[in-house]
Each structure stands twice: as structure tokens, then as C-alpha cells.
Short mmCIF file of C-alpha atoms and ligand atoms in Angstrom, two decimals:
data_model
loop_
_atom_site.label_atom_id
_atom_site.label_comp_id
_atom_site.label_asym_id
_atom_site.label_seq_id
_atom_site.Cartn_x
_atom_site.Cartn_y
_atom_site.Cartn_z
CA MET A 805 139.37 32.95 168.94
CA SER A 806 136.29 32.74 171.15
CA ASN A 807 138.50 33.19 174.22
CA SER A 808 139.73 36.58 172.97
CA THR A 809 139.50 39.65 175.12
CA ILE A 810 138.23 42.82 173.51
CA THR A 811 138.23 46.47 174.53
CA ILE A 812 135.61 48.84 173.16
CA LEU A 813 136.48 52.52 173.54
CA GLY A 814 133.30 54.57 173.85
CA THR A 815 129.83 53.31 174.75
CA GLY A 816 127.53 55.32 172.48
CA TYR A 817 125.07 53.74 170.06
CA LEU A 818 127.90 51.99 168.24
CA GLY A 819 130.23 51.09 171.11
CA LEU A 820 127.73 49.76 173.62
CA THR A 821 125.85 47.73 171.03
CA THR A 822 129.08 46.16 169.76
CA ALA A 823 130.26 45.47 173.32
CA ALA A 824 126.95 43.94 174.36
CA VAL A 825 126.70 41.71 171.29
CA LEU A 826 130.31 40.48 171.47
CA SER A 827 129.97 39.79 175.20
CA HIS A 828 127.41 37.11 174.26
CA ALA A 829 129.60 35.57 171.58
CA GLY A 830 132.11 33.99 173.96
CA PHE A 831 134.39 37.01 174.36
CA THR A 832 135.32 38.99 177.42
CA VAL A 833 134.60 42.61 176.59
CA TYR A 834 135.73 45.73 178.40
CA ALA A 835 133.43 48.67 177.67
CA VAL A 836 135.40 51.83 178.37
CA GLU A 837 133.38 54.94 179.14
CA PRO A 838 134.86 58.10 180.70
CA ASN A 839 131.50 59.78 181.40
CA PRO A 840 130.55 58.78 185.00
CA ASP A 841 126.77 59.01 184.46
CA ARG A 842 126.89 56.80 181.39
CA LEU A 843 129.27 54.38 183.09
CA ASN A 844 126.98 54.11 186.12
CA ALA A 845 123.99 53.40 183.90
CA ILE A 846 125.87 50.56 182.21
CA LYS A 847 127.00 49.19 185.58
CA GLN A 848 123.31 49.05 186.51
CA GLY A 849 122.58 47.05 183.38
CA ARG A 850 121.15 49.67 181.04
CA SER A 851 122.15 52.09 178.33
CA PHE A 852 121.71 55.85 178.57
CA PHE A 853 119.61 55.78 175.38
CA TYR A 854 116.69 53.72 174.13
CA GLU A 855 117.56 50.85 171.81
CA ALA A 856 115.42 47.72 171.50
CA GLY A 857 117.01 44.63 173.06
CA LEU A 858 120.15 46.37 174.25
CA ASP A 859 119.44 46.59 177.99
CA ALA A 860 118.68 42.86 178.10
CA LEU A 861 122.09 42.08 176.59
CA VAL A 862 123.91 44.57 178.82
CA SER A 863 122.41 43.22 182.04
CA ALA A 864 122.97 39.58 181.02
CA GLY A 865 126.58 40.40 180.05
CA LEU A 866 127.18 41.97 183.47
CA LYS A 867 125.61 39.02 185.22
CA ASN A 868 127.79 36.45 183.50
CA GLY A 869 130.90 38.60 183.84
CA THR A 870 131.69 38.83 180.11
CA LEU A 871 130.85 42.54 179.90
CA ILE A 872 133.10 44.68 182.08
CA PRO A 873 132.27 48.40 182.22
CA THR A 874 135.22 50.57 183.19
CA ASP A 875 136.69 54.02 182.69
CA SER A 876 140.22 52.65 182.71
CA TYR A 877 142.43 52.13 179.67
CA ALA A 878 145.07 50.69 182.02
CA GLU A 879 142.69 47.97 183.21
CA SER A 880 141.32 47.01 179.80
CA ILE A 881 143.86 47.46 177.00
CA PRO A 882 146.86 45.46 178.34
CA ASN A 883 144.57 42.39 178.54
CA SER A 884 143.08 42.78 175.09
CA ASP A 885 143.67 41.09 171.75
CA VAL A 886 141.68 43.68 169.84
CA VAL A 887 140.73 47.26 170.68
CA PHE A 888 137.78 48.78 168.81
CA SER A 889 137.70 52.56 168.74
CA CYS A 890 134.03 53.57 168.85
CA VAL A 891 134.38 57.11 170.16
CA GLY A 892 132.27 60.00 168.90
CA THR A 893 133.16 62.08 165.85
CA PRO A 894 130.96 65.18 166.09
CA ASP A 895 131.23 67.96 163.54
CA ASN A 896 132.98 71.29 163.87
CA PRO A 897 131.02 74.50 163.33
CA ASP A 898 132.31 74.58 159.72
CA GLY A 899 130.90 71.07 159.06
CA SER A 900 134.24 69.26 159.05
CA SER A 901 134.76 66.25 161.34
CA ASN A 902 135.98 66.91 164.85
CA LEU A 903 138.59 64.21 165.47
CA THR A 904 139.53 65.26 168.99
CA TYR A 905 138.16 62.06 170.55
CA ILE A 906 139.69 59.84 167.85
CA PHE A 907 143.22 61.11 168.52
CA ALA A 908 142.75 61.40 172.29
CA ALA A 909 141.64 57.74 172.43
CA ALA A 910 144.53 56.60 170.22
CA GLU A 911 147.04 58.58 172.26
CA GLU A 912 145.79 57.19 175.57
CA ALA A 913 145.56 53.64 174.16
CA ALA A 914 149.14 53.93 172.84
CA LYS A 915 150.36 53.91 176.46
CA TYR A 916 149.05 50.36 176.98
CA LEU A 917 148.92 48.65 173.58
CA LYS A 918 150.94 45.46 173.17
CA PRO A 919 152.57 44.89 169.75
CA GLU A 920 150.20 42.01 168.97
CA THR A 921 147.02 43.91 169.90
CA VAL A 922 145.04 45.08 166.87
CA TYR A 923 143.66 48.62 166.96
CA ALA A 924 140.49 48.68 164.83
CA GLN A 925 138.73 51.92 163.98
CA LYS A 926 134.95 51.57 163.91
CA SER A 927 134.09 55.26 164.26
CA THR A 928 133.31 57.19 161.09
CA VAL A 929 136.41 59.17 160.14
CA PRO A 930 137.40 61.16 157.06
CA VAL A 931 139.62 59.40 154.56
CA GLY A 932 143.24 59.90 155.58
CA THR A 933 142.62 59.70 159.34
CA GLY A 934 143.93 56.15 159.69
CA ARG A 935 147.32 57.13 158.27
CA LYS A 936 147.55 59.90 160.87
CA VAL A 937 146.74 57.50 163.72
CA MET A 938 149.35 55.07 162.34
CA GLN A 939 151.87 57.92 162.34
CA LEU A 940 150.95 58.71 165.95
CA PHE A 941 151.62 55.07 166.86
CA THR A 942 154.96 55.13 165.01
CA ASP A 943 155.97 58.36 166.78
CA LYS A 944 155.24 56.68 170.10
CA SER A 945 157.01 53.46 169.12
CA VAL A 946 153.77 51.49 169.27
CA ALA A 947 153.96 48.44 167.01
CA SER A 948 150.25 47.51 167.11
CA PRO A 949 148.63 47.13 163.69
CA TYR A 950 145.85 49.57 162.77
CA ILE A 951 142.87 48.64 160.62
CA SER A 952 139.66 50.33 159.54
CA ASN A 953 136.46 48.37 160.22
CA PRO A 954 133.66 50.91 159.73
CA GLU A 955 130.23 50.25 161.13
CA PHE A 956 126.91 50.48 159.29
CA LEU A 957 124.36 49.89 162.06
CA SER A 958 121.26 52.07 162.19
CA GLU A 959 119.77 53.34 165.42
CA GLY A 960 116.51 51.60 166.24
CA SER A 961 117.79 48.31 164.79
CA SER A 962 121.37 48.44 166.01
CA VAL A 963 121.41 45.10 167.88
CA LEU A 964 120.07 43.16 164.89
CA ASP A 965 122.30 45.14 162.51
CA THR A 966 125.33 44.06 164.57
CA LEU A 967 124.24 40.43 164.65
CA THR A 968 123.58 40.12 160.96
CA TYR A 969 124.48 42.41 158.08
CA ASP A 970 124.93 42.79 154.34
CA ARG A 971 128.68 43.27 154.62
CA LEU A 972 131.57 44.09 156.88
CA ILE A 973 134.42 46.18 155.53
CA PHE A 974 138.03 45.65 156.58
CA GLY A 975 140.75 48.01 155.40
CA GLY A 976 144.45 48.00 156.15
CA GLU A 977 147.81 46.61 155.25
CA ASN A 978 148.35 44.00 157.94
CA GLN A 979 146.43 40.95 156.72
CA ASP A 980 146.99 39.02 159.97
CA ALA A 981 145.35 41.86 161.89
CA ILE A 982 142.41 41.89 159.47
CA GLN A 983 142.04 38.13 159.84
CA LYS A 984 142.09 38.41 163.65
CA VAL A 985 139.18 40.87 163.58
CA ARG A 986 137.30 38.92 160.92
CA ASP A 987 137.58 35.81 163.13
CA ILE A 988 135.84 37.68 165.95
CA PHE A 989 132.85 38.47 163.74
CA THR A 990 132.82 35.05 162.12
CA HIS A 991 132.62 33.51 165.59
CA ALA A 992 129.97 36.03 166.71
CA GLU A 993 127.86 34.96 163.71
CA THR A 994 127.60 31.45 165.19
CA GLN A 995 126.00 32.95 168.30
CA ALA A 996 123.86 35.54 166.53
CA GLU A 997 120.53 33.78 166.70
CA ALA A 998 120.93 32.91 170.39
CA THR A 999 121.92 36.51 171.14
CA ALA A 1000 118.89 37.84 169.25
CA THR A 1001 116.67 35.51 171.29
CA LEU A 1002 118.24 36.77 174.52
CA ALA A 1003 117.58 40.34 173.35
CA GLY A 1004 113.98 39.43 172.50
CA LEU A 1005 114.44 40.35 168.84
CA PRO A 1006 113.39 38.47 165.70
CA PHE A 1007 116.37 37.00 163.87
CA LYS A 1008 116.69 36.80 160.11
CA ALA A 1009 120.08 35.87 158.69
CA LYS A 1010 121.69 38.06 156.02
CA SER A 1011 124.67 37.46 153.75
CA ASN A 1012 127.30 38.56 156.33
CA HIS A 1013 129.69 39.21 153.47
CA HIS A 1014 133.26 40.31 154.35
CA ILE A 1015 135.00 42.75 151.98
CA ILE A 1016 138.72 43.46 152.31
CA VAL A 1017 140.05 46.68 150.84
CA SER A 1018 142.77 49.27 151.39
CA LEU A 1019 142.75 51.49 154.48
CA GLU A 1020 141.71 54.59 152.53
CA SER A 1021 138.99 52.74 150.61
CA ALA A 1022 137.49 51.41 153.85
CA GLU A 1023 137.35 54.91 155.30
CA LEU A 1024 135.77 56.29 152.15
CA ILE A 1025 133.25 53.43 151.84
CA LYS A 1026 131.68 54.36 155.15
CA VAL A 1027 131.15 58.04 154.38
CA THR A 1028 130.16 57.34 150.79
CA ALA A 1029 127.52 54.82 151.91
CA ASN A 1030 125.88 57.32 154.24
CA SER A 1031 126.15 60.10 151.69
CA ILE A 1032 124.47 58.18 148.90
CA LEU A 1033 121.57 57.36 151.23
CA ALA A 1034 121.32 61.04 152.14
CA LEU A 1035 121.44 61.86 148.44
CA LYS A 1036 118.55 59.48 147.73
CA ILE A 1037 116.45 61.15 150.43
CA SER A 1038 117.18 64.65 149.12
CA TYR A 1039 116.42 63.52 145.60
CA ALA A 1040 113.05 62.16 146.77
CA ASN A 1041 112.40 65.46 148.57
CA SER A 1042 113.18 67.49 145.43
CA ILE A 1043 110.75 65.35 143.45
CA ALA A 1044 108.22 65.77 146.28
CA LYS A 1045 108.33 69.54 145.82
CA LEU A 1046 107.70 69.07 142.11
CA ALA A 1047 104.91 66.54 142.79
CA ASP A 1048 103.22 69.08 145.07
CA LYS A 1049 103.12 71.60 142.23
CA ALA A 1050 102.35 69.16 139.43
CA GLY A 1051 99.61 67.18 141.14
CA ALA A 1052 101.46 63.87 141.50
CA ASP A 1053 101.90 61.71 144.61
CA VAL A 1054 105.59 61.22 145.49
CA VAL A 1055 104.85 57.94 147.29
CA GLU A 1056 103.39 56.53 144.08
CA VAL A 1057 106.32 57.94 142.12
CA MET A 1058 108.91 56.37 144.46
CA ASP A 1059 107.03 53.06 144.53
CA GLY A 1060 107.09 53.17 140.76
CA ILE A 1061 110.78 53.85 140.40
CA GLY A 1062 111.76 51.73 143.41
CA ALA A 1063 110.32 48.66 141.70
CA ASP A 1064 113.25 48.90 139.32
CA GLN A 1065 115.87 46.83 141.09
CA ARG A 1066 118.64 49.01 139.71
CA ILE A 1067 117.18 51.88 141.73
CA GLY A 1068 115.63 50.19 144.78
CA ARG A 1069 112.88 51.59 147.01
CA ALA A 1070 114.93 52.13 150.19
CA PHE A 1071 115.73 55.66 151.36
CA LEU A 1072 113.37 57.29 148.89
CA ASN A 1073 110.82 58.35 151.49
CA ALA A 1074 110.18 62.06 151.11
CA GLY A 1075 109.21 64.09 154.14
CA ARG A 1076 110.71 66.48 156.66
CA GLY A 1077 114.26 65.48 155.70
CA TYR A 1078 116.98 63.48 157.40
CA GLY A 1079 118.41 64.14 160.85
CA GLY A 1080 120.45 62.25 163.41
CA GLY A 1081 124.04 61.89 164.45
CA CYS A 1082 125.24 60.53 161.09
CA PHE A 1083 123.80 61.80 157.79
CA PRO A 1084 124.03 65.56 158.44
CA LYS A 1085 127.59 65.38 159.73
CA ASP A 1086 128.77 62.75 157.26
CA VAL A 1087 127.52 64.84 154.33
CA SER A 1088 129.14 68.03 155.65
CA GLY A 1089 132.26 66.03 156.54
CA LEU A 1090 132.51 64.66 153.00
CA ILE A 1091 132.14 68.15 151.55
CA ALA A 1092 134.92 69.36 153.88
CA THR A 1093 137.17 66.41 152.97
CA GLY A 1094 136.59 67.17 149.29
CA LEU A 1095 137.75 70.73 149.86
CA ASP A 1096 140.88 69.43 151.64
CA TYR A 1097 141.72 67.52 148.47
CA SER A 1098 140.52 70.37 146.16
CA VAL A 1099 137.54 68.34 144.99
CA ASP A 1100 134.25 70.22 144.82
CA LEU A 1101 131.46 67.85 145.89
CA GLU A 1102 128.66 70.08 144.59
CA ILE A 1103 126.27 67.15 144.49
CA MET A 1104 126.51 66.77 148.28
CA GLN A 1105 126.12 70.50 148.78
CA ALA A 1106 122.84 70.25 146.90
CA ALA A 1107 121.74 67.30 149.04
CA GLN A 1108 122.57 69.28 152.16
CA SER A 1109 120.71 72.44 151.19
CA ILE A 1110 117.63 70.52 150.02
CA ASN A 1111 117.62 68.71 153.35
CA GLU A 1112 117.95 71.90 155.34
CA SER A 1113 114.93 73.33 153.51
CA MET A 1114 112.58 70.46 154.38
CA PRO A 1115 111.44 71.19 157.98
CA GLY A 1116 110.66 74.75 156.86
CA TYR A 1117 108.84 73.44 153.79
CA VAL A 1118 106.55 71.34 156.02
CA VAL A 1119 105.94 74.26 158.38
CA GLU A 1120 105.06 76.52 155.41
CA LYS A 1121 102.50 73.98 154.21
CA LEU A 1122 100.95 73.99 157.66
CA GLN A 1123 101.01 77.75 157.82
CA SER A 1124 99.27 78.25 154.49
CA ALA A 1125 96.65 75.61 155.34
CA LEU A 1126 95.88 77.59 158.50
CA GLY A 1127 95.33 80.75 156.52
CA GLY A 1128 98.89 82.10 156.42
CA SER A 1129 99.80 82.24 160.11
CA VAL A 1130 100.17 79.90 163.06
CA GLN A 1131 100.01 82.77 165.58
CA GLY A 1132 97.89 81.65 168.54
CA LYS A 1133 97.09 78.27 166.91
CA LYS A 1134 97.37 75.12 169.01
CA ILE A 1135 99.58 72.62 167.25
CA ALA A 1136 100.75 69.17 168.32
CA VAL A 1137 104.10 67.87 167.08
CA LEU A 1138 104.22 64.07 167.23
CA GLY A 1139 107.78 62.76 167.13
CA LEU A 1140 110.86 64.40 168.60
CA ALA A 1141 113.47 61.72 167.96
CA PHE A 1142 115.23 62.01 164.60
CA LYS A 1143 113.58 58.74 163.57
CA ALA A 1144 111.33 56.08 165.09
CA ASN A 1145 112.54 53.54 167.66
CA THR A 1146 115.23 55.69 169.23
CA SER A 1147 115.45 58.35 171.94
CA ASP A 1148 118.11 60.23 169.97
CA THR A 1149 117.18 63.83 169.17
CA ARG A 1150 120.40 64.94 167.48
CA ARG A 1151 119.55 67.17 164.49
CA SER A 1152 115.93 66.11 164.84
CA PRO A 1153 113.57 67.63 162.25
CA GLY A 1154 110.71 67.22 164.77
CA VAL A 1155 112.50 69.38 167.32
CA ALA A 1156 113.33 71.93 164.60
CA MET A 1157 109.70 72.13 163.46
CA ALA A 1158 108.37 72.42 167.04
CA ASN A 1159 110.79 75.28 167.71
CA THR A 1160 109.97 77.06 164.42
CA LEU A 1161 106.26 76.84 165.14
CA ALA A 1162 106.68 78.13 168.71
CA LYS A 1163 108.86 80.98 167.46
CA ALA A 1164 106.13 81.91 164.97
CA GLY A 1165 103.64 82.25 167.84
CA ALA A 1166 101.96 78.84 167.84
CA ILE A 1167 101.01 77.15 171.10
CA VAL A 1168 102.93 73.90 170.72
CA SER A 1169 102.56 70.62 172.55
CA ALA A 1170 105.07 67.89 171.70
CA TYR A 1171 105.09 64.17 172.29
CA ASP A 1172 107.49 61.31 171.59
CA PRO A 1173 107.23 57.76 173.01
CA GLN A 1174 110.94 57.72 174.03
CA ALA A 1175 112.65 61.03 173.26
CA GLY A 1176 110.62 63.46 175.41
CA GLU A 1177 113.27 63.80 178.10
CA GLU A 1178 116.18 64.21 175.71
CA ALA A 1179 114.25 66.69 173.55
CA GLY A 1180 113.34 68.75 176.62
CA LYS A 1181 116.78 70.38 176.63
CA GLU A 1182 116.43 71.48 172.99
CA LEU A 1183 112.84 72.68 172.88
CA ARG A 1184 112.05 76.37 173.23
CA PRO A 1185 110.60 77.39 176.58
CA GLY A 1186 106.81 77.35 176.45
CA ILE A 1187 106.55 74.16 174.38
CA ALA A 1188 104.44 71.77 176.43
CA SER A 1189 105.82 68.31 176.87
CA ALA A 1190 102.92 65.86 176.51
CA THR A 1191 102.82 62.33 177.86
CA SER A 1192 100.59 60.75 175.24
CA ILE A 1193 99.10 61.35 171.80
CA LYS A 1194 95.79 62.13 173.46
CA ASP A 1195 97.39 64.65 175.79
CA ALA A 1196 99.37 66.30 172.96
CA THR A 1197 96.48 66.60 170.50
CA LYS A 1198 93.82 67.87 172.94
CA ASP A 1199 92.03 70.94 171.52
CA THR A 1200 94.61 71.41 168.77
CA ASP A 1201 94.00 73.13 165.44
CA ALA A 1202 96.53 70.92 163.69
CA VAL A 1203 98.77 67.90 164.22
CA VAL A 1204 102.21 67.52 162.64
CA ILE A 1205 103.69 64.03 162.36
CA ALA A 1206 107.47 64.32 162.50
CA THR A 1207 108.54 60.72 163.16
CA ASP A 1208 106.90 57.51 162.00
CA TRP A 1209 106.64 55.67 165.30
CA ALA A 1210 104.25 52.70 165.00
CA GLU A 1211 102.22 54.29 167.82
CA PHE A 1212 101.41 57.25 165.57
CA LYS A 1213 100.62 55.20 162.50
CA GLU A 1214 98.34 52.88 164.46
CA TYR A 1215 96.55 55.56 166.48
CA SER A 1216 92.81 55.70 165.91
CA LEU A 1217 91.93 58.59 163.60
CA LYS A 1218 88.47 58.54 165.14
CA ASN A 1219 90.01 59.28 168.55
CA LEU A 1220 91.96 62.09 166.97
CA THR A 1221 88.82 63.71 165.59
CA GLN A 1222 87.39 63.63 169.12
CA THR A 1223 90.38 65.22 170.88
CA MET A 1224 91.35 67.79 168.22
CA LYS A 1225 89.54 71.10 167.83
CA GLY A 1226 90.52 71.52 164.17
CA LYS A 1227 90.89 69.01 161.38
CA LEU A 1228 94.34 69.45 159.92
CA ILE A 1229 96.88 66.62 159.81
CA VAL A 1230 100.29 67.49 158.35
CA ASP A 1231 102.09 64.24 157.71
CA GLY A 1232 105.79 65.13 157.64
CA MET A 1233 106.65 61.45 157.19
CA ASN A 1234 104.07 60.51 154.53
CA CYS A 1235 103.29 57.60 156.83
CA LEU A 1236 99.49 57.80 156.90
CA GLU A 1237 97.10 56.72 154.17
CA PRO A 1238 95.52 59.98 152.90
CA ALA A 1239 92.24 58.23 152.07
CA ASN A 1240 91.87 56.96 155.66
CA VAL A 1241 92.53 60.41 157.07
CA LYS A 1242 89.93 61.96 154.77
CA GLU A 1243 87.47 59.21 155.58
CA ALA A 1244 87.79 60.09 159.27
CA GLY A 1245 86.71 63.63 158.39
CA LEU A 1246 90.19 65.16 158.73
CA THR A 1247 92.21 67.18 156.21
CA TYR A 1248 95.41 65.49 155.03
CA ILE A 1249 98.54 67.29 153.90
CA GLY A 1250 101.61 65.24 153.10
CA VAL A 1251 104.92 66.11 151.48
CA GLY A 1252 104.63 65.75 147.71
CA ARG A 1253 101.14 64.21 147.88
CA SER A 1254 99.07 67.02 146.44
C1 UDX B 2426 122.47 55.87 159.23
C2 UDX B 2426 122.79 54.73 158.26
O1 UDX B 2426 121.56 54.18 157.77
C3 UDX B 2426 123.64 53.68 158.94
O2 UDX B 2426 124.00 52.68 158.01
C4 UDX B 2426 124.90 54.33 159.49
O3 UDX B 2426 125.72 53.39 160.18
C5 UDX B 2426 124.54 55.48 160.43
O4 UDX B 2426 123.69 56.42 159.74
P1 UDX B 2426 120.77 56.26 161.25
O5 UDX B 2426 121.26 57.67 161.24
O6 UDX B 2426 120.70 55.52 162.54
O7 UDX B 2426 121.67 55.35 160.29
O8 UDX B 2426 119.28 56.24 160.64
P2 UDX B 2426 118.62 56.05 159.20
O9 UDX B 2426 117.59 55.01 159.31
O10 UDX B 2426 119.61 55.90 158.13
O11 UDX B 2426 117.85 57.45 159.02
C6 UDX B 2426 118.54 58.68 158.98
C7 UDX B 2426 117.55 59.81 158.77
O12 UDX B 2426 117.00 59.77 157.45
C8 UDX B 2426 116.34 59.79 159.71
O13 UDX B 2426 116.02 61.10 160.12
C9 UDX B 2426 115.23 59.22 158.84
O14 UDX B 2426 113.94 59.60 159.27
C10 UDX B 2426 115.59 59.83 157.50
N1 UDX B 2426 115.06 59.11 156.34
C11 UDX B 2426 115.42 57.81 156.12
C12 UDX B 2426 114.24 59.77 155.42
O15 UDX B 2426 113.90 60.95 155.60
N2 UDX B 2426 113.78 59.08 154.32
C13 UDX B 2426 114.14 57.79 154.07
O16 UDX B 2426 113.72 57.25 153.04
C14 UDX B 2426 114.98 57.12 155.01
#
């Protein structure tokens, strides 16, 4: 199995990470990318986004010839034992999933697939999509088996998440095809620690459990997993609003309930809400799928509207602490990526808050350790792009923390008191210790930490 050849369609966060990791597990991997700028970046040994450890794996894979970047289906697919579809699934304006790339990739691949080549779907798709791709293959007389193998990696830890994981899900009817793909990951597991070392990342083994289910269940597992995490966050944010009014601290509340193993502490951090390329679209996609099947997923609608209220809720707190208006106030927004350790600004609450503040007349300076360039396209004109915390917070009336980068959490509060003009810290991530902020002579406002 280790001499298998693999094609990965799409080199986004999912595709490039999977390609890079498998190219160090004894496989030859074609990474197919139609966008010339992205393809050129990969050919130079780097990704077009920031992800710890990934560039090291990409450049080493190129050097040893096991990672082959190309824009050609004709070059890659006829030589491959398995094709992983990792193309993007953005959302339509109505919130449903846009499957244009999924079907375009399948249609193009169909021209070159051999009957024994497995077509594995890693992209997040609504339940029912796999059947439609299978029908497309049947219509084109393509005999290749189709399976669902959804991915659960998180940005910021995607290399380690690919090397070691709680579970992999395999869904489909052709058990030989499922076994063929499982063998790839089972073999990759034997190389995981060495690959982590090459990437310069700390390795800690997990259960690497494989779960085999039906095609439809596999598709639904992926969206349901993301949705329940989104639901947890929105639940924590609802309780945060109550804690603000009732005089409780939501961090203490979540620590208290999270200690119950039936509940768990993960994804109960209240703050400015969730963003990114997955949760917002997976929640709206699930709602849309429900409607397709005449199932009203009210619970997810609630999660969505609570989430959409959170950046505004944080801005309102700031506004009232500054006497009711931010007009003419100098405000630093720290954190433009949708979370720490990535340069991804898709649906970023930090970008949304910076834009809302600027629109309300504030003089905004924004800083992110990695996402400044990407955020530049989305920020309102007039928002200053700072190059450091010091630069961003100079002479400001208030600082808003929108992403919990370690750099922000570790920054000296004493230095902050020296560069800021005012004293207000609005912690949209609840990532600072209120007592430390107060001790430094600053005013702390969190989310649900009255
Ligand atoms: C998510 C899933 O975690 C991953 O399994 C799936 O494959 C893709 O979607 P990702 O979007 O990369 O991963 O980031 P994640 O760490 O889940 O965070 C998503 C958003 O939720 C971020 O904006 C984050 O700041 C926010 N979040 C997370 C909270 O607001 N509170 C929390 O407790 C956790």
C-alpha cells in the first residue's frame, strides 16, 4: 500500500495539508490546483496561507519528489489508486452549500478515472451529495467506487490533526474501496511521528479510531459534528449574556459545567462568536438541508442568530464603556484572523468588529500576527494596518481583543498602559485574567464576566 499513488483535488487548508502529510508517508501524491498563483506558491515550497509546519512538509515533499504540484487532471488521475476530492464548498447567498466545485471536479475526474481507482470525498457536503456524484459517474459509464471520508482537521493545528486524530469516518457501499483508503491512513500512522518531527511539531498519539458507516451517515456525521460544536459556543454565549446581567462569570460557569465529563469543557468559550470557513456555512448548510427534507432545524437557527449577534454585543459593551459613542475615539483591534494560529480571515469576527467601529466613527488601528495582508481586502478604508501590538495600541482610548493569539495573551500589560492613552480593555475572547488587567491599572470588560 505504501507504493500507492494518490491525487488530491484542491490545495486549500484541507487538500494541501493532506497532500503534504501523505507525501511523507511513502506515497507519491499529486496536488492538483487550478489557481496559478496558488500552484506557483506550492511549486516554490510554500502554502498560500499560514499553517504551522506545513511549508516544511511541502518543501521537503518537493525535494524528494513525492509531492507533485500540477494543474492537470490528465497527468495525475490516470496514475492514481485513490483520488481525494478536497475542493471548496462555499455557501450560496441563501446559506445553502454551493456544490459547483464538487461536481466540476467529479465531472473532470470522470474523464480519467480507471475502474479500480477509488474516488473519496473529503470536502464537507450536504447529505445526499454522494449519491448524486455516484449517479454522475454511472451516467458517464465510470465504474470507480465512491466513498465519503470527511475531514475533521482544524486550522492552526491541521498538520497534527491529520497525523493523529480521534477518529476517521468512512462511508460507502464498496467495502474494498473503504479498505483501500483505510490502508493509506493506517500506513500514514506508522510515519506520523517522523512527519511531525520534520514539520517541527510536537507529536502526541491519539486513538486513531476508524468508524465505518453508510454513505449518508458519513456525510451527516461531518456536518453534525461541526454544528454541535457551533451549538456549544452559542449556548455559552447565551449564558454569557445572562451572566453579564446576573453578576456571574461565564468562565467560572463553563469551568464548573465542563468538569462534568458528560458535558466536557471544549467549545464552551464565550466571546465574540465563531467565524471561519466552516462553522458559519456548515450551520446554514444544515438548516438548508433540513428544509430540503422538510425538517425544521430551529435549534441551529437559534445558534446562528445568537452567533451573529456576538460581534455587535462586544462593540456595544465597548460603546457604553466609552460613554455611549465611539465617534472620534482611537481603538485598536487585536486579531483579524477568525481564530489564532491561522491567516484565514473568512467570516472573521475581528474584521467585523473593526469595520463596525470604523463605520461608527472610531479611528481604528488593527493588528494580527499573520492575517494583516489577507484582512486588508476586507477592512473598511481608513482602518490603519498596524505592524505590532505597540504600533496598534499607541495613543488608543481602548483595545479590543478579537483573537486569542499567544502574542496577545503574553503581552506585557505594563507596556500597554504606557502606549495607550485610555485604560479600557475589551476582551472579546475572555483570554486575559481580569485581576491582572485591573492590577495593571486598566479597566477590564469581558463577555459574560461582569
Ligand atoms: C472547525 C472544526 O473544529 C473542525 O473539526 C472542522 O474540520 C472544521 O471546522 P476551524 O473552523 O478550523 O475547525 O476552527 P475551530 O477551532 O473549530 O474554531 C471555529 C471558530 O469558533 C473560531 O472562530 C473560534 O474562535 C470559535 N470558538 C471556538 C469559540 O468562539 N469558542 C470556543 O469555545 C471554540
